[in-house]
CSV table of C-alpha atoms in Angstrom, one decimal:
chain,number,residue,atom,x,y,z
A,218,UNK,CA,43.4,-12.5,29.3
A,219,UNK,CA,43.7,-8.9,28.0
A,220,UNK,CA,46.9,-10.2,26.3
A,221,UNK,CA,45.6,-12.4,24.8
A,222,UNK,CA,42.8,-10.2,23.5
A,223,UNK,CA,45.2,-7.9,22.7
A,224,UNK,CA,47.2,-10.3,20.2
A,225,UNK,CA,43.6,-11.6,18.8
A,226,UNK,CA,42.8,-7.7,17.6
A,227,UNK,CA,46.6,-7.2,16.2
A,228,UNK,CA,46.1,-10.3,14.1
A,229,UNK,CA,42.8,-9.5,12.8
A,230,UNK,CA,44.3,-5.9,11.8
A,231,UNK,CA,47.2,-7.5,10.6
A,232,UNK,CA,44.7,-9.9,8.6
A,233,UNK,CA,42.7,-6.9,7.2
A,234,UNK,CA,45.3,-5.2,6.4
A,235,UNK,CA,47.6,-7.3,4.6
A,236,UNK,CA,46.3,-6.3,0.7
A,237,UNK,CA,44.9,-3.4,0.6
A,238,UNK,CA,43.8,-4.0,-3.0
A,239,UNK,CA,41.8,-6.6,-1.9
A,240,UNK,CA,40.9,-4.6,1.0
A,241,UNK,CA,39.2,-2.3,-0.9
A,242,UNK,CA,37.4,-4.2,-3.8
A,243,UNK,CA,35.3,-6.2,-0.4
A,244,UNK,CA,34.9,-2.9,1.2
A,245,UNK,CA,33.8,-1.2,-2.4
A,246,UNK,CA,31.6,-4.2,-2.6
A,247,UNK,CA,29.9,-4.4,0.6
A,248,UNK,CA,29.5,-0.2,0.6
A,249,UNK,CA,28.1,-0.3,-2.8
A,250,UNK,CA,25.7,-3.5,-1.8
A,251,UNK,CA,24.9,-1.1,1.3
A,252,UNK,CA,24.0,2.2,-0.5
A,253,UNK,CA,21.6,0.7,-3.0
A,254,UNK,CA,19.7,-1.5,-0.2
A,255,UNK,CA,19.7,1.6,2.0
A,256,UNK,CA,17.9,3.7,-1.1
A,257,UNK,CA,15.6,1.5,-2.2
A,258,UNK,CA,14.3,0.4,2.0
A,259,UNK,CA,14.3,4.6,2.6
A,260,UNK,CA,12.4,4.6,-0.7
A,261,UNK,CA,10.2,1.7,-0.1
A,262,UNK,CA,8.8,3.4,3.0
A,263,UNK,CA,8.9,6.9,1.6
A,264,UNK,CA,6.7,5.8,-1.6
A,265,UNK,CA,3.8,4.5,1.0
A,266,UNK,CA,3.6,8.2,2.7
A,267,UNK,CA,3.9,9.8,-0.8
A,268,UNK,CA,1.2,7.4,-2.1
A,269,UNK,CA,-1.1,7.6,0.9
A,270,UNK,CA,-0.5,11.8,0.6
A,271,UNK,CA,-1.6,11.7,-3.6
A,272,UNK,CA,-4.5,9.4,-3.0
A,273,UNK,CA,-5.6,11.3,0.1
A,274,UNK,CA,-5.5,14.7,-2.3
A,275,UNK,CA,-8.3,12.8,-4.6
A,276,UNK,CA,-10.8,13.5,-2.2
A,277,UNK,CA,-12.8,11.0,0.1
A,278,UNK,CA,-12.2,7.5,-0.1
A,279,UNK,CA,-15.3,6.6,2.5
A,280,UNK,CA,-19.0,7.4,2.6
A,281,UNK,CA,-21.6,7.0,5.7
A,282,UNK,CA,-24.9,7.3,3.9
A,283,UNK,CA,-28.4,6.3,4.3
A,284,UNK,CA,-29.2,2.5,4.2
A,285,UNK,CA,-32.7,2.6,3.0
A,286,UNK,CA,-32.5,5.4,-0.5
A,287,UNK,CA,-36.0,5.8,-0.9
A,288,UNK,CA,-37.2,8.8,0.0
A,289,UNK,CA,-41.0,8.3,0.3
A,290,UNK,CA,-40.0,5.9,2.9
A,291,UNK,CA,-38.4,8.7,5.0
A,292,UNK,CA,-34.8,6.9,5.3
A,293,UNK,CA,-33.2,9.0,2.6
A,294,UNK,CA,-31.1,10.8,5.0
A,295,UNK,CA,-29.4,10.9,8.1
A,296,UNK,CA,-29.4,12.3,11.5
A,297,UNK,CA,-27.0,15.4,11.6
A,298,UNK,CA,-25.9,14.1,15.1
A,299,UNK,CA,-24.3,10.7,13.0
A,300,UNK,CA,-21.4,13.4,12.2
A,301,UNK,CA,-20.9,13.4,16.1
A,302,UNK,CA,-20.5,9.8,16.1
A,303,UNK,CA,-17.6,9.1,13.7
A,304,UNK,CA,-13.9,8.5,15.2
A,305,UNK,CA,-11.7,11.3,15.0
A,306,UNK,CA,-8.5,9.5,13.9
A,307,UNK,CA,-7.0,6.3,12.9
A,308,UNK,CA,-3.8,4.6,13.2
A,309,UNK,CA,-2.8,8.0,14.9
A,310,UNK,CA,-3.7,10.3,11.8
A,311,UNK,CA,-6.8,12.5,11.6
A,312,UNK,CA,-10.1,11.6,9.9
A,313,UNK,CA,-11.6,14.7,8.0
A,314,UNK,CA,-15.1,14.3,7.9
A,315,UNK,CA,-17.8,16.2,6.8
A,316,UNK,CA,-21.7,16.2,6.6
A,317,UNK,CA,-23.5,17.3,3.0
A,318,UNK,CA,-27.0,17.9,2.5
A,319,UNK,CA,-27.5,17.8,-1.4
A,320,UNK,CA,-30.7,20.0,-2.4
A,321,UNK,CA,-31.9,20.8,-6.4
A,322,UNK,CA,-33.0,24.3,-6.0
A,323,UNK,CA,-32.9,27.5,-8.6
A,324,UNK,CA,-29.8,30.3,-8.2
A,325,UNK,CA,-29.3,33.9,-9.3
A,326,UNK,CA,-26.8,36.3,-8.8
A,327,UNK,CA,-28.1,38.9,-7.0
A,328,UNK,CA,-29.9,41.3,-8.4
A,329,UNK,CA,-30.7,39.7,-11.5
A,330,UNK,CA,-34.5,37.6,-11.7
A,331,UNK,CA,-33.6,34.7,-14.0
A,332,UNK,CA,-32.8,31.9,-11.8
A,333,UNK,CA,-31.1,28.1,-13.0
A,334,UNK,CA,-31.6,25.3,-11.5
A,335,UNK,CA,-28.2,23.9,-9.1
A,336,UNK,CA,-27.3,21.6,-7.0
A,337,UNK,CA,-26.9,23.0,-3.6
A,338,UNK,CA,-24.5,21.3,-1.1
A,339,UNK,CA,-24.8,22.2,2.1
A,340,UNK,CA,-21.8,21.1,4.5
A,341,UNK,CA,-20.6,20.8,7.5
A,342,UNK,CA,-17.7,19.4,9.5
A,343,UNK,CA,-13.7,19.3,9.5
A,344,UNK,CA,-12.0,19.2,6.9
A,345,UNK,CA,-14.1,20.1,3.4
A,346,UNK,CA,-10.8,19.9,1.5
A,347,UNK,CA,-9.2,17.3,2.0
A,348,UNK,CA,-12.6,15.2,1.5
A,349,UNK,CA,-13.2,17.3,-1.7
A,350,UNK,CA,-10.6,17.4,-4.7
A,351,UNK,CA,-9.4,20.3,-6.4
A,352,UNK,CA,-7.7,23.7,-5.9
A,353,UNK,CA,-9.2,27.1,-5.1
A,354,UNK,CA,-9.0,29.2,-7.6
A,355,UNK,CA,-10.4,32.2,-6.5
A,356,UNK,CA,-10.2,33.0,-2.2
A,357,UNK,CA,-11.1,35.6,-0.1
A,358,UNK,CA,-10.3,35.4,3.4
A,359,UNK,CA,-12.5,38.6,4.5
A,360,UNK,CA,-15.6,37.0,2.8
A,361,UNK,CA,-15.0,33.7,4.3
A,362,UNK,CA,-15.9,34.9,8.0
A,363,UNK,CA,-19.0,36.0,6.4
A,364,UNK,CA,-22.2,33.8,8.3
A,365,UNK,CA,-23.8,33.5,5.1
A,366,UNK,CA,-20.1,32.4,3.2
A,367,UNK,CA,-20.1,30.0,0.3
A,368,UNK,CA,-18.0,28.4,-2.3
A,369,UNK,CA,-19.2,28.2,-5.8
A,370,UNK,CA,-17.8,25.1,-8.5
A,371,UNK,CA,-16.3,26.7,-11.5
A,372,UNK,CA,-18.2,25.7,-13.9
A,373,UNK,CA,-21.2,27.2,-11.5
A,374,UNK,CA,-19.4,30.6,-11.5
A,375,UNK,CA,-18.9,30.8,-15.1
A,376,UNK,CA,-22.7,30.0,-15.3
A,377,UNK,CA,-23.9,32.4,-13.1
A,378,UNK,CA,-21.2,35.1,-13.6
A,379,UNK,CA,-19.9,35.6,-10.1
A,380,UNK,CA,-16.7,35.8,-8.5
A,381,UNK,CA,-15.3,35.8,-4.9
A,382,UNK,CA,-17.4,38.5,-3.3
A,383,UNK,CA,-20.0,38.5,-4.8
A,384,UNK,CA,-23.7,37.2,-3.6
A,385,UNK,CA,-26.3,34.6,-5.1
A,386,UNK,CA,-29.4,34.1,-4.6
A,387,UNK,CA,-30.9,30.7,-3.2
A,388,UNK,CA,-34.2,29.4,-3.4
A,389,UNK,CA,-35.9,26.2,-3.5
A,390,UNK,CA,-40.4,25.8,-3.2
A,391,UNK,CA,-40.8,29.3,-1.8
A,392,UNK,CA,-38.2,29.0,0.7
A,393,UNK,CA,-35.2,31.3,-0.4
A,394,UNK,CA,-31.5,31.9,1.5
A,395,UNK,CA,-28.4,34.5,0.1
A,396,UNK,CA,-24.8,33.7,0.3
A,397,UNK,CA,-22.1,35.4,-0.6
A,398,UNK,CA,-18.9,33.3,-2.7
A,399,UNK,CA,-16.0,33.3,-0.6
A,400,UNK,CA,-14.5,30.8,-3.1
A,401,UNK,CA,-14.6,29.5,-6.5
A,402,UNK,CA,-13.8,25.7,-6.4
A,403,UNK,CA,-11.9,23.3,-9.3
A,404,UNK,CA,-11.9,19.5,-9.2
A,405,UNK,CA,-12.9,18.6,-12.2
A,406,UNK,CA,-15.8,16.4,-11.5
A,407,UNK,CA,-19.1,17.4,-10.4
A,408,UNK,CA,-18.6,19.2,-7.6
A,409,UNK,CA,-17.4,22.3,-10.2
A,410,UNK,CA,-21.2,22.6,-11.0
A,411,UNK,CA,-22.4,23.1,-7.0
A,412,UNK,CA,-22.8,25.8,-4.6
A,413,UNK,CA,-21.4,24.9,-1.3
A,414,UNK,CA,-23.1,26.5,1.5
A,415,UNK,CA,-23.5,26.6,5.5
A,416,UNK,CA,-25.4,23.1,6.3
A,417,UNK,CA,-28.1,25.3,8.0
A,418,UNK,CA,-29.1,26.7,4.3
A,419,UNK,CA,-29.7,23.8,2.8
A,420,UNK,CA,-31.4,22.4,5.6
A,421,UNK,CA,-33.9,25.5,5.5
A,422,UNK,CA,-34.2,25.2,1.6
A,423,UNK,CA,-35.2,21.7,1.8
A,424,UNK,CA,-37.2,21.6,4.9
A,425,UNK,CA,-35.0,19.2,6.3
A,426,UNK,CA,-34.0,20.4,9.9
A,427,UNK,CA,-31.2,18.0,11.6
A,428,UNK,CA,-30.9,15.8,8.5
A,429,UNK,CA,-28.0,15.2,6.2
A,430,UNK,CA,-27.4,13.2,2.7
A,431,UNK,CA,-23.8,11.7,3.5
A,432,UNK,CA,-21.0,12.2,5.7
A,433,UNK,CA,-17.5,11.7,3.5
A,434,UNK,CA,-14.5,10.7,5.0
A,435,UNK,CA,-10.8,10.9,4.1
A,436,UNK,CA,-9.1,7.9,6.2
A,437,UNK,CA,-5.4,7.4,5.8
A,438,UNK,CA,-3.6,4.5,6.4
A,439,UNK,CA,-3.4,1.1,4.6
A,440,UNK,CA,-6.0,-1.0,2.7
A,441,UNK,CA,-6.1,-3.4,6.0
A,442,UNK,CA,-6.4,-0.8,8.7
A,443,UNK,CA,-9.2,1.2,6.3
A,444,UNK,CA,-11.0,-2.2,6.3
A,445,UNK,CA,-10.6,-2.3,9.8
A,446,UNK,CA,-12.1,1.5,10.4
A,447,UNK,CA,-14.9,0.5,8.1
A,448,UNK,CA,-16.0,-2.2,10.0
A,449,UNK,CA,-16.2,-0.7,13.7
A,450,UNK,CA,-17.3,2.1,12.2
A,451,UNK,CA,-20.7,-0.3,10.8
A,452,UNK,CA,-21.2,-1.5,13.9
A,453,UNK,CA,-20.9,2.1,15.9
A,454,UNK,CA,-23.6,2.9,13.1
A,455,UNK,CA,-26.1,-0.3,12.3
A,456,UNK,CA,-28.7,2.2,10.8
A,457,UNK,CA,-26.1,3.7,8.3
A,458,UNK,CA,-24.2,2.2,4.8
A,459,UNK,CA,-20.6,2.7,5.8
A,460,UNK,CA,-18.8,1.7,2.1
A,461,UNK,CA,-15.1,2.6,1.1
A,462,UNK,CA,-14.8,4.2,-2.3
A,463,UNK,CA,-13.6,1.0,-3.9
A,464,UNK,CA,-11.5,2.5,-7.3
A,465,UNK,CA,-9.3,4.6,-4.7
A,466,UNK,CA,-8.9,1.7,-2.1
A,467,UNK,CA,-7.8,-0.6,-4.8
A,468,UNK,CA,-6.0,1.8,-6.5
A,469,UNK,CA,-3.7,2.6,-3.9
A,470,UNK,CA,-3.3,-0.9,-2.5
A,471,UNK,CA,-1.8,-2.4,-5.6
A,472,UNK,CA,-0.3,0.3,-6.7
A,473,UNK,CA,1.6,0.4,-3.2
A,474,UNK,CA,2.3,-3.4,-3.7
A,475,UNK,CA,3.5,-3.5,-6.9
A,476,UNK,CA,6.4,-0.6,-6.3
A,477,UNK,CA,7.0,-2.2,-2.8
A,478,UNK,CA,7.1,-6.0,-4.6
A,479,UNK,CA,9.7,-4.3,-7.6
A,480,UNK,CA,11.6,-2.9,-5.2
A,481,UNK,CA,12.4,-5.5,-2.3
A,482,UNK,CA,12.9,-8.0,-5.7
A,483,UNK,CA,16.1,-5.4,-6.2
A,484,UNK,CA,17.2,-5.2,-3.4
A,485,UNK,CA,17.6,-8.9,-3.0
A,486,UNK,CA,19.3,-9.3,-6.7
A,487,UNK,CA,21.2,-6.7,-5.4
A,488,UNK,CA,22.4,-8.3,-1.7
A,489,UNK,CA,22.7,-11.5,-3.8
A,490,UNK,CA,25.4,-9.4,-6.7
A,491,UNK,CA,27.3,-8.1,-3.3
A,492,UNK,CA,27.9,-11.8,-1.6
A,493,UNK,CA,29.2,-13.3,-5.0
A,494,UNK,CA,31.7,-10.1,-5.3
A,495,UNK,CA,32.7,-10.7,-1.9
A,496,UNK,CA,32.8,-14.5,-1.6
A,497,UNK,CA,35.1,-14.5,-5.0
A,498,UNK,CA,37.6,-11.9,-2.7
A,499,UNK,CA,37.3,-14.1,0.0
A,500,UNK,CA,38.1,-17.3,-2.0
A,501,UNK,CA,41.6,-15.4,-3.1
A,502,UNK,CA,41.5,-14.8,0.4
A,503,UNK,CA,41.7,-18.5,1.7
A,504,UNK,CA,43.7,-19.5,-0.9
A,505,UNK,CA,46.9,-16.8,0.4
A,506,UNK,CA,45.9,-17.5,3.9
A,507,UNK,CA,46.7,-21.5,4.0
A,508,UNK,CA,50.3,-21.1,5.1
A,509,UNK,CA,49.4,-18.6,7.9
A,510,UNK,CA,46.8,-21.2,8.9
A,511,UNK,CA,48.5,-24.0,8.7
A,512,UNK,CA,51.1,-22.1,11.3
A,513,UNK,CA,48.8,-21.1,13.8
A,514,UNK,CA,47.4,-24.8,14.1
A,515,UNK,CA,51.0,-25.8,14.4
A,516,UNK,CA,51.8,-23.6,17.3
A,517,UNK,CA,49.0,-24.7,19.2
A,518,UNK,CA,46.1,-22.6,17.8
A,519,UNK,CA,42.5,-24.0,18.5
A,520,UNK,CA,39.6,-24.0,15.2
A,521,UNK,CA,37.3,-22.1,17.2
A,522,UNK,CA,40.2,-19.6,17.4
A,523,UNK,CA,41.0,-19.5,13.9
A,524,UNK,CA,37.4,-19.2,12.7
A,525,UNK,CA,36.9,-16.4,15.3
A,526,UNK,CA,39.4,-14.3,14.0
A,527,UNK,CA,38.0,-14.8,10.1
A,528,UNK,CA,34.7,-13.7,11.6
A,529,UNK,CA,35.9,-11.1,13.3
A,530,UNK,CA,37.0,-10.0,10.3
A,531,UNK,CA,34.0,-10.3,8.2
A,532,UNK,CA,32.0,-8.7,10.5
A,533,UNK,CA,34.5,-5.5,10.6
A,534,UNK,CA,34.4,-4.9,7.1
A,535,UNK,CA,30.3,-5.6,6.9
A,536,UNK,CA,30.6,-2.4,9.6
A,537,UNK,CA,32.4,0.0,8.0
A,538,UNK,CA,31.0,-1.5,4.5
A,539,UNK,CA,27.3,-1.1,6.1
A,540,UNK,CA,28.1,2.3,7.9
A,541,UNK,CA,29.8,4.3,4.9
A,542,UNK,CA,27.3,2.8,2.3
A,543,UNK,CA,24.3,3.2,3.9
A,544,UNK,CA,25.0,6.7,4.5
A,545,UNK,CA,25.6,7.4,1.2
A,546,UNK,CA,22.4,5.0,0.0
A,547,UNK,CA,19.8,7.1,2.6
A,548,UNK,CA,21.1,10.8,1.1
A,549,UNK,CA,21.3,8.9,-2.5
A,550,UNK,CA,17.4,8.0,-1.8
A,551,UNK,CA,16.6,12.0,-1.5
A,552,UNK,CA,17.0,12.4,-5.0
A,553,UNK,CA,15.5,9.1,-6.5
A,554,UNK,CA,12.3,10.4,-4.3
A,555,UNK,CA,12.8,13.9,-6.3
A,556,UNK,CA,13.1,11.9,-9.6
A,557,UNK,CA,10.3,9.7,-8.9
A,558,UNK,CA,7.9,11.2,-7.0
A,559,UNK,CA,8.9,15.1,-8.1
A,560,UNK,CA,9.4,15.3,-4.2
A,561,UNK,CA,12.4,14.5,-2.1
A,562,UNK,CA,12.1,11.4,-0.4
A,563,UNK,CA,12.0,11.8,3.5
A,564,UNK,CA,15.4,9.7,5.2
A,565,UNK,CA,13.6,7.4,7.6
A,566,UNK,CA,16.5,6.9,9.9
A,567,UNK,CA,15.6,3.5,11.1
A,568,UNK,CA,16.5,2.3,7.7
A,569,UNK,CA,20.3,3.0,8.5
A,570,UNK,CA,20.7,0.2,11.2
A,571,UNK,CA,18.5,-1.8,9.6
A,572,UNK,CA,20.9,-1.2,6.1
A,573,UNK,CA,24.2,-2.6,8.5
A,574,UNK,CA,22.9,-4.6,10.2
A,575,UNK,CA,21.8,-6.9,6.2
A,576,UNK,CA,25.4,-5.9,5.2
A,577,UNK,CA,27.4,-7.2,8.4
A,578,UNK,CA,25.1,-10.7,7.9
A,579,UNK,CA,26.1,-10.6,3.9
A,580,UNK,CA,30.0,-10.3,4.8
A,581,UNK,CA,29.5,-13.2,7.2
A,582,UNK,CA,27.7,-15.3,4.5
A,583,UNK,CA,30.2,-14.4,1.9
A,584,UNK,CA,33.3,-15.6,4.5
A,585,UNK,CA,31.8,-19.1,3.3
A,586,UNK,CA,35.1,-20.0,1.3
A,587,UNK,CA,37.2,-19.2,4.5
A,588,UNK,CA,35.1,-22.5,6.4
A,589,UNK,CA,37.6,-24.7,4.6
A,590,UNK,CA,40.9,-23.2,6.4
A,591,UNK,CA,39.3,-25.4,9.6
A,592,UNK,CA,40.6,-28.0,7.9
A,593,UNK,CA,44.0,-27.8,7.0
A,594,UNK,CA,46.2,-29.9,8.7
A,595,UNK,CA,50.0,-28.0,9.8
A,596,UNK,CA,51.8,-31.2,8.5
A,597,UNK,CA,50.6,-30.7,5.0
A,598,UNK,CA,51.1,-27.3,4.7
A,599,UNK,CA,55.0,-27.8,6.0
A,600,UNK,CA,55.1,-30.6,2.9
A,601,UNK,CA,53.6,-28.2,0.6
A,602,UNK,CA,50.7,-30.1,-0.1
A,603,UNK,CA,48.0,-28.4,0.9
């Protein structure tokens, strides 16, 4: 038995080896085939973190808010202890959520007596940037330990002439709070004409102990699983409008599809290119391999034994083909993520045996010509017939 193993493996090497030319036009072929499916998977994966990472800097993409708006009817806001309520994470990633309570009231800097009339936000919660856009561009770490800390838009600074450290004045129907600006906020939306402060100010401004506007959330994952979150969360909270922010949703759904759709349709021309390069090598290959064929049959060798050893040697080169190429395709992915996305792509390891695994089946699939040395017959090889 181990002869006989031993003789199978000398005769596939022997096989493999016999044109190296050849040899390495398959091997180019299948390595090549390999490197570009490897990229483009590595990619295909990386492009939904990178996506879900851009979107998620946009701000919120869901809102808890009141179901009844009208406010004479008393159901313009929400209990504060809704915030309490929400689920902490989802498919295994964190949920930033915070509470605002939105009040119109009139702010000064302090010291001076004209007051303007703002929009107040007062928050509260985990994670006020990653549900807010935009960048800091003013900070102050001291100030922001500060009890009565807040963060003031931009445009609301330039309005009211104050920068990180310095203290406005709050007030809103005879009720009046000071905060000091830890902060000056840019998104470029509305929030850059707000004041953001403690929850507990704008509740005293407004008279509106325990109660909150909204709650936004930033949930990451895709549109399907958000869908999901959504509707537990509606039925966690039947007195509340749970809604996903349906531009963003959308947005990042078919965005994601579209570059996921472009890129499997490449990597499929791609594996189909690679089995027509390799199946022409392997027609050249059946056509030098009748006489040797036609010998083994004559010396007693079996079919099944003859097709085993043109397997064995299709899968061998899909292995080393797979393994060399997909290496090369996973670090070649890092910089197509740098030159798409401006950051490098992350290698996702599980691509790489994933990568072999479709190059080992396109070397078998390309072996097709080699099916047709089953049925030579020794007799007309000898005559020089076949």
């Amino acid at each position: 038995m181990m002869g006989n193993s031993s003789m199978f493996w000398r005769i596939v090497r022997r096989l493999i080896t016999a044109n190296y030319g050849r040899l390495f036009v398959i091997l180019l072929a299948l390595g090549a085939g390999a490197a570009i499916t490897s990229a483009l998977l590595n990619l295909q994966i990386d492009a939904k973190r990178r996506l879900t990472t851009e979107f998620r800097a946009l701000g919120a993409n869901m809102i808890v808010a009141p179901r009844d708006t009208n406010a004479n009817s008393g159901g313009a806001t929400l209990n504060q202890s809704v915030l309490a309520e929400l689920p902490t994470e989802n498919a295994g990633k964190p949920v930033p959520a915070v509470a605002f309570l939105y009040v119109i009231g009139e702010v000064a800097k302090a010291g001076e007596i004209h007051h303007e009339a703002a929009v107040i936000a007062g928050t509260e919660g985990q994670g006020l940037t990653q549900v807010r856009p935009g960048r800091r561009m003013e900070y102050s770490a001291e100030v922001e330990k500060d009890p009565a800390a807040c963060e003031v838009g931009a445009k609301a600074a330039a309005q009211f002439k104050v920068r990180a450290g310095d203290s406005l004045h709050l007030r809103n129907q005879g009720r009046e709070a000071t905060c000091k600006v830890f902060a000056v906020v840019a998104t470029g939306g509305a929030e850059d004409t707000q004041i953001f402060t403690k929850l507990a100010t704008a509740q005293t401004l407004a008279d509106l102990p325990g109660r909150i506007s909204l709650v936004q959330l930033s949930v990451t994952g895709t549109p399907d699983s958000i869908t999901r979150f959504i509707v537990a969360l509606s039925q966690r909270l039947p007195a509340a409008d749970v809604h996903g922010i349906k531009q963003l949703a959308e947005a990042e759904g078919k965005l994601y599809n579209r570059i996921s759709g472009l890129l499997s349709i490449t990597v499929i021309i791609v594996l189909l290119l690679t089995s027509l390069c390799v199946m022409a090598g392997m027609s050249n290959v059946a056509m030098e391999r009748k006489n040797d064929v036609g010998l083994m049959k004559a010396i007693g060798g079996s079919v099944r034994r003859v097709v085993r050893l043109f397997l064995a040697e299709a899968i061998l080169m899909g292995i080393v083909g797979g393994v060399i190429g997909s290496a090369f395709g996973i670090l070649g992915s890092i910089w197509l993520g740098k030159t798409v996305f401006g950051v490098a792509a992350q290698p996702r390891w599980i691509v790489y045996p994933v990568s072999v695994g479709i190059t080992i089946i396109v070397s078998i699939a390309s072996a097709f010509p080699l099916r047709r040395l089953a049925s030579i017959r020794p007799a007309n090889v000898f005559r020089g017939e076949a």
